[in-house]
Coordinates of C-alpha atoms in Angstrom, one line a residue:
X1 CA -63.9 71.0 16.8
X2 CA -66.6 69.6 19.5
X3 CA -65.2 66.7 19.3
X4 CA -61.4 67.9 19.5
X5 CA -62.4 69.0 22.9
X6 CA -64.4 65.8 24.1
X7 CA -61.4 63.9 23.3
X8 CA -59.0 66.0 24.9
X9 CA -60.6 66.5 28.0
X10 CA -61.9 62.6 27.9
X11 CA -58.9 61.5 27.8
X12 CA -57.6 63.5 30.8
X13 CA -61.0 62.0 32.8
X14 CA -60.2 58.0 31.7
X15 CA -56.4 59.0 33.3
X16 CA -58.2 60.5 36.9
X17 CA -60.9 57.6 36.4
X18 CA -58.0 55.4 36.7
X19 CA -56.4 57.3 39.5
X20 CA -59.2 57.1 41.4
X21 CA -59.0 53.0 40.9
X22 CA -55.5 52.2 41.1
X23 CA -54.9 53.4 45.2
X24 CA -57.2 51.2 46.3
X25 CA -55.4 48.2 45.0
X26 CA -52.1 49.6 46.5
X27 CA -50.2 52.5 47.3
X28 CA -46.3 53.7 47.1
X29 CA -44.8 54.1 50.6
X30 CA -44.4 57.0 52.4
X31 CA -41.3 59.0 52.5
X32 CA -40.2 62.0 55.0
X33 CA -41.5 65.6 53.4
X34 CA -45.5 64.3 52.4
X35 CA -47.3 61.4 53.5
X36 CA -49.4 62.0 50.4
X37 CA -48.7 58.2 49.1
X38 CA -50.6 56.3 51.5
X39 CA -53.7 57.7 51.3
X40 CA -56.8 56.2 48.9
X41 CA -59.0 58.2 48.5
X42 CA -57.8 60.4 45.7
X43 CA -59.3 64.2 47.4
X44 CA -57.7 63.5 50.4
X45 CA -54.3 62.3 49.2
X46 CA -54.7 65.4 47.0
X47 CA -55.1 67.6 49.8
X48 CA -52.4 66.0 51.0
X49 CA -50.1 66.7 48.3
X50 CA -46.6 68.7 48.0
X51 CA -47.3 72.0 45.6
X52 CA -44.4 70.7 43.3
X53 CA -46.2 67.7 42.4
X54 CA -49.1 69.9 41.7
X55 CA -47.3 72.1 39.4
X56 CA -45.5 69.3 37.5
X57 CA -49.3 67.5 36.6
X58 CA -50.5 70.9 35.7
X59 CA -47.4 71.9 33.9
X60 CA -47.7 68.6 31.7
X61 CA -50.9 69.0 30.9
X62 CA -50.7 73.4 30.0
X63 CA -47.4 71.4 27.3
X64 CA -49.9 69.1 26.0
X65 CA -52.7 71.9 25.7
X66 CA -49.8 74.1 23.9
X67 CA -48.5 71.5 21.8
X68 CA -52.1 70.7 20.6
X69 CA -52.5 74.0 19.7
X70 CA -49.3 74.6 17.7
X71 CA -49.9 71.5 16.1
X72 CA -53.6 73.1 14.8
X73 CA -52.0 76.2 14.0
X74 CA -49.1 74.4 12.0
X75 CA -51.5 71.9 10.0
X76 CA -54.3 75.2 9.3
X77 CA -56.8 74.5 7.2
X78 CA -55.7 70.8 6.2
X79 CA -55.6 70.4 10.2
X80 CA -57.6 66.6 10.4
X81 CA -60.4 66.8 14.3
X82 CA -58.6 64.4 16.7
X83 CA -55.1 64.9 15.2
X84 CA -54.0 66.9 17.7
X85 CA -51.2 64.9 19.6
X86 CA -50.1 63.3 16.0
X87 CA -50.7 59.9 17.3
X88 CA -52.8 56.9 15.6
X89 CA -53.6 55.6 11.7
X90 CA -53.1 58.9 9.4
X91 CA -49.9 59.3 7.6
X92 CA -46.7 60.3 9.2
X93 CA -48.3 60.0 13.1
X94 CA -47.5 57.4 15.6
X95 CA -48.6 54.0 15.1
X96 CA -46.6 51.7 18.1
X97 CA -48.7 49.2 17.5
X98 CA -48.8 49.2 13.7
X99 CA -52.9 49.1 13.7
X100 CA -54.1 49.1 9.6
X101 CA -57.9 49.6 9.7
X102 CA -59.6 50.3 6.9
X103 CA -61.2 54.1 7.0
X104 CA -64.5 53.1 8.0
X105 CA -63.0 50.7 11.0
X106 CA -60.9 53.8 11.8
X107 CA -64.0 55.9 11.7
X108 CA -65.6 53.2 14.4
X109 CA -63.0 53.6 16.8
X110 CA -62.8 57.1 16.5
X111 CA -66.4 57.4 17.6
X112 CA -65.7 54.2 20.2
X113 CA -62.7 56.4 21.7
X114 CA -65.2 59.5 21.9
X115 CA -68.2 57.6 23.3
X116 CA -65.5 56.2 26.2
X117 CA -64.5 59.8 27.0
X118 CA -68.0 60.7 27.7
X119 CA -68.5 58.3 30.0
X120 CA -65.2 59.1 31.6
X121 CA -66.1 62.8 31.8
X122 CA -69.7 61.4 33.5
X123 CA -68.3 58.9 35.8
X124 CA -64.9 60.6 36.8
X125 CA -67.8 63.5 38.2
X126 CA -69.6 60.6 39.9
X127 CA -66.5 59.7 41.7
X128 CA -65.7 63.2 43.2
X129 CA -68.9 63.5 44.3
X130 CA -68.6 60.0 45.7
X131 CA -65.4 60.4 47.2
X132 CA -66.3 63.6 48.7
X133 CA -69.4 62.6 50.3
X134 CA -67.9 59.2 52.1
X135 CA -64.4 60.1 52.4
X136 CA -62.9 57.3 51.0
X137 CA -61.6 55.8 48.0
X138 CA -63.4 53.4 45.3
X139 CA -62.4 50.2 46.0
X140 CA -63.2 50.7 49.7
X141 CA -66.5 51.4 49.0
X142 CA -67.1 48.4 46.3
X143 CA -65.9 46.2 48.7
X144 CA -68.4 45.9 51.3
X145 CA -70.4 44.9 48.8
X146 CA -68.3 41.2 48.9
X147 CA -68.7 40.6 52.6
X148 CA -71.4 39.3 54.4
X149 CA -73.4 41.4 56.6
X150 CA -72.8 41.1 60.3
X151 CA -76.5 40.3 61.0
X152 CA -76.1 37.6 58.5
X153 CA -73.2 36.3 60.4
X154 CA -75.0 36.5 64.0
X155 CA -78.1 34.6 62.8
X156 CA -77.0 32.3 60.3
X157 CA -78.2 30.8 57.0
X158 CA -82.8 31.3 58.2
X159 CA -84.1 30.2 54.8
X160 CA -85.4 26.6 54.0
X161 CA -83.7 24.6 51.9
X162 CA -84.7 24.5 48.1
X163 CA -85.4 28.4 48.1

């Protein structure tokens, strides 16, 4: 069941992980009642926020939660770990993309998808803290790593050739 929860809650970190990306490379426009759109650092724009968007993404996620469960309850003892939102390779789930891998293939990405929501849960933590500490988003941050310095810029290319 440990890793029932890891993959539940893994999966909820790679979606922030990738909320915390995606403003940075653009944002929705404003409208009149909450600015909250144009903001890129996620704390902020969450801050920000009107207290019906909050309840709608907590809503979703207290229907997935209860879903999960009923699904567990449902399935009792012949309940398979990871099955919980009926999606992927076992019989009678969701298949969109019609994977067939054999059951040790299966059994890799199983343990692939698990390994990814650790490091989810482990970086989506780094970028809070991040966030929090320098006040802006991801991308804004990365960035300055691309651009030369302004000393650089004042004194030129020093170095002798061949170096």
């Amino acid at each position: 069941i440990n890793a029932e929860y890891m993959g539940m809650h893994g999966r909820i970190a790679q979606m922030a992980v990738l909320g915390f990306v995606a403003p940075g490379f653009g944002t929705f426009p404003g409208n009149d009642w909450s600015d909250s759109f144009g903001y890129t650092n996620p704390l902020e724009a969450l801050s920000k926020a009107p207290s019906a968007s909050l309840f709608q993404i907590f809503a979703f996620m207290a229907f997935m939660e209860f879903r999960r469960m009923y699904i567990i309850l449902e399935d009792g003892p012949d309940y398979v770990v990871g099955n919980a939102q009926r999606w992927g390779q076992i019989e009678g789930n969701w298949n969109p993309f019609g994977f067939n891998y054999t059951p040790e293939e299966y059994e890799e990405k199983q343990l692939q998808e698990l390994k990814h929501c650790r490091v989810a849960m482990i970086g989506l933590l780094g970028l809070i803290f991040q966030a929090n500490a320098s006040g802006v988003g991801v991308v804004e941050q990365l960035g300055g790593a691309f651009v030369a310095p302004e000393y650089y810029e004042r004194a030129g290319y020093f170095l002798p050739q061949g170096i």
